XYZ file of C-alpha atoms in Angstrom:
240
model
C 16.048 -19.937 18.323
C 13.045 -19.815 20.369
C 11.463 -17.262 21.823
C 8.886 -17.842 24.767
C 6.477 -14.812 26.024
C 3.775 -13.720 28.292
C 1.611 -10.628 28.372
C -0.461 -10.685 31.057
C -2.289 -7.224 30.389
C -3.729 -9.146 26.826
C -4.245 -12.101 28.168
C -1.580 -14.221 26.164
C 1.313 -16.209 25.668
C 2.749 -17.745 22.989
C 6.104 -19.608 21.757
C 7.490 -19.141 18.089
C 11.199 -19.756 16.621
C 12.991 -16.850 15.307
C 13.557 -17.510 11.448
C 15.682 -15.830 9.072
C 14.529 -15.428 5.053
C 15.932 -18.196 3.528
C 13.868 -20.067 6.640
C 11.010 -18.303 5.599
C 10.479 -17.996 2.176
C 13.405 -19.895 0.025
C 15.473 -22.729 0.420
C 19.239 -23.008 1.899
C 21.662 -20.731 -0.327
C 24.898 -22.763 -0.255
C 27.826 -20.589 -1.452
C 28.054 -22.243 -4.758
C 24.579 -21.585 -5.167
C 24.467 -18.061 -4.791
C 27.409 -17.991 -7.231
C 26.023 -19.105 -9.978
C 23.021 -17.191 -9.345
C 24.975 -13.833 -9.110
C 26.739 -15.314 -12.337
C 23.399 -15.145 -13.711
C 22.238 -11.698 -12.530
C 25.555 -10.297 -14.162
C 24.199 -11.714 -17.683
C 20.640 -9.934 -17.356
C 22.174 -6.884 -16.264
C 24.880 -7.236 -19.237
C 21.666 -8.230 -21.792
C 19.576 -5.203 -20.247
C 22.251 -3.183 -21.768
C 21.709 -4.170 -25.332
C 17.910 -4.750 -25.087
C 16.192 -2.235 -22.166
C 12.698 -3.709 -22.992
C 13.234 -8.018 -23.020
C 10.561 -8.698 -20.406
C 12.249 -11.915 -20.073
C 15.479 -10.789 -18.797
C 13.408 -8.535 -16.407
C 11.530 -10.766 -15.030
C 14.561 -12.866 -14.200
C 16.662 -10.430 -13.035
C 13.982 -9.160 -10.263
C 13.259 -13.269 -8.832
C 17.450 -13.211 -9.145
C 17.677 -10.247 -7.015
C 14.818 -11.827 -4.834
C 16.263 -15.211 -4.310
C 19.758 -13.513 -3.121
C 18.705 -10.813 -0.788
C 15.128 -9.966 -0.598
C 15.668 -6.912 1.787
C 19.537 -6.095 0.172
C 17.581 -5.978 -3.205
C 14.119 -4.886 -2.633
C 14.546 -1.571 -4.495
C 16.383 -3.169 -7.619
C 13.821 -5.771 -7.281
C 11.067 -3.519 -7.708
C 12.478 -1.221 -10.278
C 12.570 -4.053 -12.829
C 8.903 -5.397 -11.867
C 7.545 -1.484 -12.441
C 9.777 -1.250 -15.690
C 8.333 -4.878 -16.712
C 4.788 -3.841 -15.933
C 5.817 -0.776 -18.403
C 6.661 -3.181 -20.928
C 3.924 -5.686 -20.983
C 1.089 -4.010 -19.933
C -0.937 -7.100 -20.789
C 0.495 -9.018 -17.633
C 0.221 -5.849 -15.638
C -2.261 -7.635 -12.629
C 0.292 -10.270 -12.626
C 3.465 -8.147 -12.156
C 1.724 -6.375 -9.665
C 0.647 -9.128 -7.237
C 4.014 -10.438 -7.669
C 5.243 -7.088 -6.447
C 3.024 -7.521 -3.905
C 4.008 -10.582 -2.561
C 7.828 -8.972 -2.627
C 6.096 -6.549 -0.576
C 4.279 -8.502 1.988
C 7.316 -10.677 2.225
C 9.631 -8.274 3.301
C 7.256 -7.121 5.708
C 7.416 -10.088 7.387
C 10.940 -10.135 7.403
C 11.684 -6.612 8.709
C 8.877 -7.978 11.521
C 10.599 -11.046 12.559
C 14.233 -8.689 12.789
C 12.877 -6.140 15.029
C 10.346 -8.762 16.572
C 7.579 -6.029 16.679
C 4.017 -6.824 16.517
C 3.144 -3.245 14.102
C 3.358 -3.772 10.383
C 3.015 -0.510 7.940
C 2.196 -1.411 4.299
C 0.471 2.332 3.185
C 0.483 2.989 -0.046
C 3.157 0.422 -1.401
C 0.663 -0.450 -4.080
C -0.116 -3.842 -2.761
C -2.955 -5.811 -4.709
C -3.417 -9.347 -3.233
C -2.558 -9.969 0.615
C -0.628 -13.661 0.725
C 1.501 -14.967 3.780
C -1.220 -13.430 6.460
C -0.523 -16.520 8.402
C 2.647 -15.116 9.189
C 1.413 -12.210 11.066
C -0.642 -14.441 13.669
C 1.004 -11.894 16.358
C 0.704 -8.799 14.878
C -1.363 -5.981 17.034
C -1.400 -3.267 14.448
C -1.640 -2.979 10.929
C -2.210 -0.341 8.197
C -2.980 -0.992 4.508
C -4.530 2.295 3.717
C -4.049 3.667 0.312
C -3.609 -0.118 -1.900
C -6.196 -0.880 -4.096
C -7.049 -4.001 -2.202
C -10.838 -4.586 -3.078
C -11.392 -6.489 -0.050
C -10.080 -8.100 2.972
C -10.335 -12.219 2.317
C -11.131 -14.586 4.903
C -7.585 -15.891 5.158
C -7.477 -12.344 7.030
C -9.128 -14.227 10.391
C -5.861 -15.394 11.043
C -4.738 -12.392 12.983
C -5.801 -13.381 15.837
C -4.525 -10.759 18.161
C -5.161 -7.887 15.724
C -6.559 -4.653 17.439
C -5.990 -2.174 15.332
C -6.738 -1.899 11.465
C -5.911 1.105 9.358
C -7.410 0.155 5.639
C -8.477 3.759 4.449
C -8.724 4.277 0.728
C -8.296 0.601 -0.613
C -11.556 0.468 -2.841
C -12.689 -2.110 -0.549
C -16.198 -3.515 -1.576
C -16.408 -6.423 0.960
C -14.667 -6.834 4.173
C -15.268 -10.212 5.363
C -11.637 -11.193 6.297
C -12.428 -8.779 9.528
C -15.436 -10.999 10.610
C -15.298 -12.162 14.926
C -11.556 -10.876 15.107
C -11.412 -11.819 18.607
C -9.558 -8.580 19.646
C -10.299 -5.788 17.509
C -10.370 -3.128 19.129
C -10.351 -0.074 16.370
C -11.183 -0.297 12.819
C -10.857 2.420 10.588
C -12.413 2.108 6.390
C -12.479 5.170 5.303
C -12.926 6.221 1.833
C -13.774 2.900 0.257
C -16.608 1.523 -2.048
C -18.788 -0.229 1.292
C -21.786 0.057 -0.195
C -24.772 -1.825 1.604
C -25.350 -2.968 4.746
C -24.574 -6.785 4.726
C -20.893 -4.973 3.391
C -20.882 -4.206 6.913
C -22.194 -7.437 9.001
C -18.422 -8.747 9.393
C -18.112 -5.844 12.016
C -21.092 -6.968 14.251
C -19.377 -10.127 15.005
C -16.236 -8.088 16.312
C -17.189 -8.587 19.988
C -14.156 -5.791 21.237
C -15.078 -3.610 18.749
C -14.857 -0.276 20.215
C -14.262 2.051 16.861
C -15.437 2.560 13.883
C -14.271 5.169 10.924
C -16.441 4.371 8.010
C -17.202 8.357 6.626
C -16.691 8.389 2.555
C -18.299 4.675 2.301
C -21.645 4.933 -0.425
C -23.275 2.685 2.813
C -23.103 5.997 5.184
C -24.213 8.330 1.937
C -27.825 8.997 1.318
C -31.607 9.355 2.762
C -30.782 7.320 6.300
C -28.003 5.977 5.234
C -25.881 7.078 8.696
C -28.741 6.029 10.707
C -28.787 2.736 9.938
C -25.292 2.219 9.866
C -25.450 3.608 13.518
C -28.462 1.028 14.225
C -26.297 -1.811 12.906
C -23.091 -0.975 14.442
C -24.994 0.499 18.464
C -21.430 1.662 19.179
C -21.038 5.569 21.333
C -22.213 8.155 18.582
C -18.818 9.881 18.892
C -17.136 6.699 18.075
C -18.678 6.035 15.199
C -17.896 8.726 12.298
């Protein structure tokens, strides 16, 4: 289904087709298809039983609950990931970006239900940011509290992005923000910004109106403030 719209007070309009998750992210789930695969997630659950900690069955039985209803399953899905991550600690960074994906995925989802342009991902743990292309629309977003390390450049796809919330993400490098065209209010609070050229992505934010950067090692030290304020000439109040 297609949906056609036009905002005159931003300037925009745009066309996009509704999808739904198997549209998104999987292939078609024919009936007999998503019988076998719920024969299958009976067997982990039955093999679970005998043997709590196979990291194989785990594993399997989160992508089963994933492939079958990634919303409907989302918190069985991510029980087995954290109790896999518990039991092979040495494939811990992998478990977690694959929660993360989970994560990010469903966003998307819940987005494209409500068709809403505001996207919350605080402090769901989220390590690696995939699928940004998806949120091309979005006008809001807040990642604060995920240890994120930095926003990539695949992040200049959100194009009519105004507002970003990433507060406490031990972010070292934040070029993914770099000539947003529309960015409007930026807030990186509490992060590991530590020079100025950390900062130069912002300069090139032509809308940018404010800027929360207080707990940043950059804004710490003998003149450290001042030169952030020299770099970024935005009102004094603004600018914290």
């Amino acid at each position: 289904m297609e949906c056609c719209c036009t905002d005159r007070l931003r300037g925009e309009g745009w066309c996009r087709d509704t999808a739904t998750d198997q549209q998104l992210f999987q292939g078609d789930l024919s009936v007999q298809r998503a019988a076998v695969l719920e024969a299958e997630l009976e067997s982990c659950k039955q093999l679970l039983e005998l043997e709590p900690d196979n990291k194989w069955c785990l594993l399997t039985l989160s992508l089963l609950q994933w492939a079958l209803g990634p919303l409907e399953g989302e918190a069985e899905c991510l029980e087995a990931l954290a109790r896999l991550s518990a039991c092979d600690p040495l494939r811990a960074a992998h478990v977690a970006d694959l929660r993360s994906r989970l994560l990010v995925q469903n966003a998307v989802l819940r987005m494209e239900y409500a068709q809403a342009r505001v996207v919350t991902l605080a402090r769901k743990g989220v390590t690696t940011l995939c699928h940004l292309d998806q949120f091309l629309l979005i006008t809001h977003l807040d990642l604060s509290g995920n240890p994120l390390q930095n926003l990539p450049p695949a992040f200049r796809t959100l194009l009519c992005l105004q507002v970003l919330q990433a507060d406490d993400c031990s972010l070292e490098a934040i070029e993914g923000v770099s000539g947003l065209p529309k960015l409007e209010e930026i807030s990186l609070q509490d992060n590991l910004l530590s020079d100025l050229c950390a900062l130069r992505p912002l300069t090139l934010c032509v809308r940018l109106e404010t800027a929360r950067l207080s707990g940043n090692p950059v804004c710490g030290g003998e003149g450290g403030a001042a030169a952030v304020r020299a770099l970024l000439p935005l009102p004094l109040d603004l600018l914290t």
